[in-house]
Amino acid sequence: MSEQVQQTAETGQKKKRILSGIQPTGTFTLGNYIGAVRNWGPLQDEYECFYFIADLHAITVAIEPAELRRKSLEAYAQLLACGIDLEKSLVFIQSQIPTHAQLSWVLNCSTQFGELSRMTQFKDKSAKHPDNINAGLFDYPVLMAADILIYNADLVPVGADQTQHLEIARTIARRFNQRYGETFKIPEGYIPPLGAKIMSLQEPTKKMSKSDTNPNAVILILDDKDTIIRKCKRAVTDSGSEVVYAEGKDGINNLLTIYSTVTGRTIEESVKEFEGQGYGTFKVAVGEAIADHLRPVREEYARLIADKAYLKECYTRCGTEALRQSSRLLSKVYRKVGFVQSEIR
Ligand code: TYM
């Protein structure tokens, strides 16, 4: 995107801004894809989009340095392979844009300890990693608020598990605006109507998660067709046999949601399609539909990850623009809170 101040052709009005991020903690899951990333590409024509790899967030949980570096590049290539077009959007790496962490410090001072203590993700991750309850894990939502607020984003497309983080970002923005005068836009969430929470294939009352230790619970967007079908065949379902969307049928409901989102059908259409057919046939059909849908992503990813020089050129160019854009708001914030204006260049 050469000039960031974009206008919509018809109205001449400034385009609204979208921002979202994803952690580079492993290959994206089908949950990441359906709940978030898949929706990012189609938004590019209507909005000015900023997408990034949240590597600063990734170190809140222990990760080997070489692994983080590799996974960050892989995540970058996966985002591009999922249909994000660099002619239309900026895709960058969070740690390369220092303004996020700088704003995050200022926002810390507009955030209450009690508010952060109530975050469910903090409670869940603390329980999961009792030996590493670090301050970064606690402060995670404030950095996320900074990511959003520093670009004055209007809309944040995320899965349902990020709602609480979005809410605190809105609270922090309002509080800052009240104390220092109008500075930040109050962002809205953009949660997809279908697929906002894709569940584990092995425990369908739990969300599908990159960190799940059971590989059969999670479909990765780079899994090959046989693997995807095998995982779907093993998916935990109930003891019934009718493919219907109903209370208590968490496993089938999840598969129906997945099938409908990847084929572009409604749940009702999918249910009708499998009328009179058993779970076995249905599970194979779900696996095939997922694999067919993801084939172009896998192929494009293989092409991109082999070209590290191209990836570097992309994240450097986009990062330069992201830094330029975000520095403006950071200067405004620094002025408002009373820091002496710096002449250091
Ligand atoms: P992360 O990396 O956990 O997940 C990336 C996106 O995937 C969505 N998601 C799901 N959606 C549906 N079903 C699931 N099972 C599922 N699992 C994950 C998440 O809701 C998310 O949209 N904190 C963020 C990264 C972040 C960010 C930001 C996002 C950092 N700064 C600013 C938006 C704006 C995270 O950990 O996402």
PDB file of N, CA, C and O and ligand atoms in Angstrom, residues 19-23 29 31-32 35-36 52 54 57 94 140 144 147-148 156-162 165 195-199 207-208 210, ligand 1:
ATOM      1  N   LEU A  19      -7.439  -3.498  12.485  1.00  0.00           N
ATOM      2  CA  LEU A  19      -6.161  -4.017  12.987  1.00  0.00           C
ATOM      3  C   LEU A  19      -6.382  -5.364  13.650  1.00  0.00           C
ATOM      4  O   LEU A  19      -7.382  -5.549  14.353  1.00  0.00           O
ATOM      5  N   SER A  20      -5.475  -6.296  13.393  1.00  0.00           N
ATOM      6  CA  SER A  20      -5.508  -7.536  14.159  1.00  0.00           C
ATOM      7  C   SER A  20      -4.132  -8.193  14.158  1.00  0.00           C
ATOM      8  O   SER A  20      -3.285  -7.884  13.322  1.00  0.00           O
ATOM      9  N   GLY A  21      -3.950  -9.100  15.129  1.00  0.00           N
ATOM     10  CA  GLY A  21      -2.657  -9.776  15.253  1.00  0.00           C
ATOM     11  C   GLY A  21      -2.836 -11.235  15.613  1.00  0.00           C
ATOM     12  O   GLY A  21      -3.915 -11.665  16.026  1.00  0.00           O
ATOM     13  N   ILE A  22      -1.753 -11.976  15.449  1.00  0.00           N
ATOM     14  CA  ILE A  22      -1.767 -13.393  15.798  1.00  0.00           C
ATOM     15  C   ILE A  22      -0.402 -13.761  16.362  1.00  0.00           C
ATOM     16  O   ILE A  22       0.626 -13.269  15.887  1.00  0.00           O
ATOM     17  N   GLN A  23      -0.393 -14.619  17.361  1.00  0.00           N
ATOM     18  CA  GLN A  23       0.886 -15.017  17.976  1.00  0.00           C
ATOM     19  C   GLN A  23       1.586 -16.075  17.130  1.00  0.00           C
ATOM     20  O   GLN A  23       0.929 -16.982  16.620  1.00  0.00           O
ATOM     21  N   THR A  29      -4.018 -22.842  13.701  1.00  0.00           N
ATOM     22  CA  THR A  29      -5.016 -23.912  13.765  1.00  0.00           C
ATOM     23  C   THR A  29      -6.208 -23.533  12.877  1.00  0.00           C
ATOM     24  O   THR A  29      -6.359 -22.374  12.478  1.00  0.00           O
ATOM     25  N   GLY A  31      -8.986 -23.195  14.023  1.00  0.00           N
ATOM     26  CA  GLY A  31      -9.682 -22.198  14.856  1.00  0.00           C
ATOM     27  C   GLY A  31      -9.190 -20.793  14.546  1.00  0.00           C
ATOM     28  O   GLY A  31      -9.983 -19.881  14.306  1.00  0.00           O
ATOM     29  N   ASN A  32      -7.863 -20.609  14.516  1.00  0.00           N
ATOM     30  CA  ASN A  32      -7.298 -19.296  14.152  1.00  0.00           C
ATOM     31  C   ASN A  32      -7.807 -18.877  12.780  1.00  0.00           C
ATOM     32  O   ASN A  32      -8.138 -17.720  12.538  1.00  0.00           O
ATOM     33  N   GLY A  35     -11.906 -18.499  12.823  1.00  0.00           N
ATOM     34  CA  GLY A  35     -12.353 -17.435  13.725  1.00  0.00           C
ATOM     35  C   GLY A  35     -11.777 -16.072  13.372  1.00  0.00           C
ATOM     36  O   GLY A  35     -12.392 -15.045  13.658  1.00  0.00           O
ATOM     37  N   ALA A  36     -10.588 -16.062  12.749  1.00  0.00           N
ATOM     38  CA  ALA A  36      -9.946 -14.763  12.534  1.00  0.00           C
ATOM     39  C   ALA A  36      -9.370 -14.608  11.115  1.00  0.00           C
ATOM     40  O   ALA A  36      -9.957 -13.932  10.266  1.00  0.00           O
ATOM     41  N   PHE A  52      -0.517  -8.057  12.014  1.00  0.00           N
ATOM     42  CA  PHE A  52       0.849  -8.279  12.491  1.00  0.00           C
ATOM     43  C   PHE A  52       1.021  -9.581  13.247  1.00  0.00           C
ATOM     44  O   PHE A  52       0.072 -10.184  13.726  1.00  0.00           O
ATOM     45  N   ALA A  54       2.316 -11.174  16.491  1.00  0.00           N
ATOM     46  CA  ALA A  54       2.455 -10.691  17.876  1.00  0.00           C
ATOM     47  C   ALA A  54       3.564 -11.450  18.599  1.00  0.00           C
ATOM     48  O   ALA A  54       3.310 -12.234  19.521  1.00  0.00           O
ATOM     49  N   HIS A  57       3.998 -10.642  22.428  1.00  0.00           N
ATOM     50  CA  HIS A  57       3.069 -11.411  23.269  1.00  0.00           C
ATOM     51  C   HIS A  57       3.532 -12.858  23.438  1.00  0.00           C
ATOM     52  O   HIS A  57       3.280 -13.478  24.470  1.00  0.00           O
ATOM     53  N   GLN A  94       5.489  -7.306  15.145  1.00  0.00           N
ATOM     54  CA  GLN A  94       5.281  -6.393  16.282  1.00  0.00           C
ATOM     55  C   GLN A  94       6.582  -5.894  16.929  1.00  0.00           C
ATOM     56  O   GLN A  94       6.725  -4.698  17.178  1.00  0.00           O
ATOM     57  N   TYR A 140      -0.217  -8.490  29.550  1.00  0.00           N
ATOM     58  CA  TYR A 140      -0.536  -8.848  28.162  1.00  0.00           C
ATOM     59  C   TYR A 140      -1.659  -7.978  27.555  1.00  0.00           C
ATOM     60  O   TYR A 140      -1.524  -7.439  26.455  1.00  0.00           O
ATOM     61  N   MET A 144      -1.752  -5.395  24.220  1.00  0.00           N
ATOM     62  CA  MET A 144      -2.740  -5.608  23.149  1.00  0.00           C
ATOM     63  C   MET A 144      -3.559  -4.323  22.923  1.00  0.00           C
ATOM     64  O   MET A 144      -3.839  -3.951  21.783  1.00  0.00           O
ATOM     65  N   ASP A 147      -1.397  -2.080  20.881  1.00  0.00           N
ATOM     66  CA  ASP A 147      -1.380  -2.498  19.467  1.00  0.00           C
ATOM     67  C   ASP A 147      -2.557  -1.877  18.708  1.00  0.00           C
ATOM     68  O   ASP A 147      -2.419  -1.432  17.568  1.00  0.00           O
ATOM     69  N   ILE A 148      -3.702  -1.900  19.361  1.00  0.00           N
ATOM     70  CA  ILE A 148      -4.936  -1.456  18.700  1.00  0.00           C
ATOM     71  C   ILE A 148      -5.009   0.067  18.658  1.00  0.00           C
ATOM     72  O   ILE A 148      -5.274   0.672  17.619  1.00  0.00           O
ATOM     73  N   VAL A 156     -11.656  -4.428  15.072  1.00  0.00           N
ATOM     74  CA  VAL A 156     -10.652  -5.452  15.388  1.00  0.00           C
ATOM     75  C   VAL A 156     -11.264  -6.838  15.159  1.00  0.00           C
ATOM     76  O   VAL A 156     -12.045  -7.316  15.982  1.00  0.00           O
ATOM     77  N   PRO A 157     -10.944  -7.480  14.027  1.00  0.00           N
ATOM     78  CA  PRO A 157     -11.533  -8.796  13.754  1.00  0.00           C
ATOM     79  C   PRO A 157     -10.800  -9.905  14.517  1.00  0.00           C
ATOM     80  O   PRO A 157      -9.627 -10.159  14.268  1.00  0.00           O
ATOM     81  N   VAL A 158     -11.499 -10.524  15.452  1.00  0.00           N
ATOM     82  CA  VAL A 158     -10.904 -11.572  16.299  1.00  0.00           C
ATOM     83  C   VAL A 158     -11.942 -12.656  16.577  1.00  0.00           C
ATOM     84  O   VAL A 158     -13.140 -12.461  16.342  1.00  0.00           O
ATOM     85  N   GLY A 159     -11.475 -13.770  17.127  1.00  0.00           N
ATOM     86  CA  GLY A 159     -12.371 -14.817  17.585  1.00  0.00           C
ATOM     87  C   GLY A 159     -12.970 -14.441  18.940  1.00  0.00           C
ATOM     88  O   GLY A 159     -12.532 -13.474  19.573  1.00  0.00           O
ATOM     89  N   ALA A 160     -13.946 -15.225  19.392  1.00  0.00           N
ATOM     90  CA  ALA A 160     -14.688 -14.893  20.609  1.00  0.00           C
ATOM     91  C   ALA A 160     -13.796 -14.850  21.856  1.00  0.00           C
ATOM     92  O   ALA A 160     -14.076 -14.113  22.793  1.00  0.00           O
ATOM     93  N   ASP A 161     -12.684 -15.616  21.846  1.00  0.00           N
ATOM     94  CA  ASP A 161     -11.850 -15.648  23.055  1.00  0.00           C
ATOM     95  C   ASP A 161     -11.139 -14.319  23.331  1.00  0.00           C
ATOM     96  O   ASP A 161     -10.573 -14.143  24.405  1.00  0.00           O
ATOM     97  N   GLN A 162     -11.158 -13.396  22.393  1.00  0.00           N
ATOM     98  CA  GLN A 162     -10.479 -12.111  22.604  1.00  0.00           C
ATOM     99  C   GLN A 162     -11.414 -10.990  23.056  1.00  0.00           C
ATOM    100  O   GLN A 162     -10.991  -9.843  23.203  1.00  0.00           O
ATOM    101  N   HIS A 165     -10.357  -9.057  26.159  1.00  0.00           N
ATOM    102  CA  HIS A 165      -9.206  -8.182  25.903  1.00  0.00           C
ATOM    103  C   HIS A 165      -9.621  -6.920  25.142  1.00  0.00           C
ATOM    104  O   HIS A 165      -9.088  -5.838  25.373  1.00  0.00           O
ATOM    105  N   GLY A 195     -18.483 -19.552  13.588  1.00  0.00           N
ATOM    106  CA  GLY A 195     -17.085 -19.993  13.683  1.00  0.00           C
ATOM    107  C   GLY A 195     -16.216 -19.142  14.590  1.00  0.00           C
ATOM    108  O   GLY A 195     -15.000 -19.248  14.554  1.00  0.00           O
ATOM    109  N   ALA A 196     -16.834 -18.315  15.452  1.00  0.00           N
ATOM    110  CA  ALA A 196     -16.035 -17.456  16.344  1.00  0.00           C
ATOM    111  C   ALA A 196     -15.329 -18.276  17.419  1.00  0.00           C
ATOM    112  O   ALA A 196     -14.396 -17.800  18.063  1.00  0.00           O
ATOM    113  N   LYS A 197     -15.808 -19.504  17.623  1.00  0.00           N
ATOM    114  CA  LYS A 197     -15.129 -20.376  18.592  1.00  0.00           C
ATOM    115  C   LYS A 197     -15.176 -21.808  18.070  1.00  0.00           C
ATOM    116  O   LYS A 197     -16.179 -22.502  18.232  1.00  0.00           O
ATOM    117  N   ILE A 198     -14.091 -22.203  17.427  1.00  0.00           N
ATOM    118  CA  ILE A 198     -13.969 -23.579  16.937  1.00  0.00           C
ATOM    119  C   ILE A 198     -13.434 -24.418  18.091  1.00  0.00           C
ATOM    120  O   ILE A 198     -12.507 -24.009  18.789  1.00  0.00           O
ATOM    121  N   MET A 199     -14.058 -25.571  18.290  1.00  0.00           N
ATOM    122  CA  MET A 199     -13.734 -26.381  19.465  1.00  0.00           C
ATOM    123  C   MET A 199     -12.719 -27.478  19.144  1.00  0.00           C
ATOM    124  O   MET A 199     -12.554 -27.874  17.973  1.00  0.00           O
ATOM    125  N   LYS A 207     -11.989 -24.850  23.582  1.00  0.00           N
ATOM    126  CA  LYS A 207     -11.653 -24.284  22.265  1.00  0.00           C
ATOM    127  C   LYS A 207     -10.421 -24.994  21.659  1.00  0.00           C
ATOM    128  O   LYS A 207      -9.556 -25.477  22.394  1.00  0.00           O
ATOM    129  N   MET A 208     -10.399 -25.054  20.341  1.00  0.00           N
ATOM    130  CA  MET A 208      -9.236 -25.606  19.650  1.00  0.00           C
ATOM    131  C   MET A 208      -8.077 -24.634  19.871  1.00  0.00           C
ATOM    132  O   MET A 208      -8.230 -23.429  19.656  1.00  0.00           O
ATOM    133  N   LYS A 210      -3.638 -23.871  19.741  1.00  0.00           N
ATOM    134  CA  LYS A 210      -2.292 -24.226  19.252  1.00  0.00           C
ATOM    135  C   LYS A 210      -1.521 -24.998  20.317  1.00  0.00           C
ATOM    136  O   LYS A 210      -0.675 -25.813  19.999  1.00  0.00           O
TER     137      LYS A 210
HETATM  138  P1  TYM B   1      -4.025 -15.845  19.068  1.00  0.00           P
HETATM  139  O1  TYM B   1      -2.691 -15.948  18.428  1.00  0.00           O
HETATM  140  O2  TYM B   1      -4.304 -16.675  20.269  1.00  0.00           O
HETATM  141  O3  TYM B   1      -5.159 -16.147  18.035  1.00  0.00           O
HETATM  142  C1  TYM B   1      -5.262 -15.440  16.809  1.00  0.00           C
HETATM  143  C2  TYM B   1      -6.720 -15.267  16.439  1.00  0.00           C
HETATM  144  O4  TYM B   1      -7.365 -16.540  16.334  1.00  0.00           O
HETATM  145  C3  TYM B   1      -8.567 -16.527  17.103  1.00  0.00           C
HETATM  146  N1  TYM B   1      -8.782 -17.891  17.614  1.00  0.00           N
HETATM  147  C4  TYM B   1      -9.908 -18.605  17.429  1.00  0.00           C
HETATM  148  N2  TYM B   1     -11.062 -18.319  16.801  1.00  0.00           N
HETATM  149  C5  TYM B   1     -12.011 -19.277  16.778  1.00  0.00           C
HETATM  150  N3  TYM B   1     -11.867 -20.497  17.349  1.00  0.00           N
HETATM  151  C6  TYM B   1     -10.730 -20.826  18.006  1.00  0.00           C
HETATM  152  N4  TYM B   1     -10.587 -22.019  18.547  1.00  0.00           N
HETATM  153  C7  TYM B   1      -9.683 -19.860  18.061  1.00  0.00           C
HETATM  154  N5  TYM B   1      -8.429 -19.846  18.601  1.00  0.00           N
HETATM  155  C8  TYM B   1      -7.903 -18.637  18.330  1.00  0.00           C
HETATM  156  C9  TYM B   1      -8.297 -15.530  18.218  1.00  0.00           C
HETATM  157  O5  TYM B   1      -9.507 -15.031  18.760  1.00  0.00           O
HETATM  158  C10 TYM B   1      -7.498 -14.475  17.509  1.00  0.00           C
HETATM  159  O6  TYM B   1      -8.357 -13.559  16.855  1.00  0.00           O
HETATM  160  N6  TYM B   1      -3.941 -11.710  21.816  1.00  0.00           N
HETATM  161  C11 TYM B   1      -4.064 -12.180  20.460  1.00  0.00           C
HETATM  162  C12 TYM B   1      -3.061 -11.564  19.501  1.00  0.00           C
HETATM  163  C13 TYM B   1      -3.040 -10.078  19.525  1.00  0.00           C
HETATM  164  C14 TYM B   1      -4.040  -9.227  18.998  1.00  0.00           C
HETATM  165  C15 TYM B   1      -3.586  -7.900  19.245  1.00  0.00           C
HETATM  166  C16 TYM B   1      -5.265  -9.458  18.351  1.00  0.00           C
HETATM  167  C17 TYM B   1      -2.050  -9.300  20.046  1.00  0.00           C
HETATM  168  N7  TYM B   1      -2.392  -7.987  19.882  1.00  0.00           N
HETATM  169  C18 TYM B   1      -4.355  -6.783  18.855  1.00  0.00           C
HETATM  170  C19 TYM B   1      -6.008  -8.331  17.969  1.00  0.00           C
HETATM  171  C20 TYM B   1      -5.571  -7.028  18.225  1.00  0.00           C
HETATM  172  C21 TYM B   1      -3.863 -13.683  20.451  1.00  0.00           C
HETATM  173  O7  TYM B   1      -3.213 -14.230  21.314  1.00  0.00           O
HETATM  174  O8  TYM B   1      -4.349 -14.317  19.389  1.00  0.00           O
END
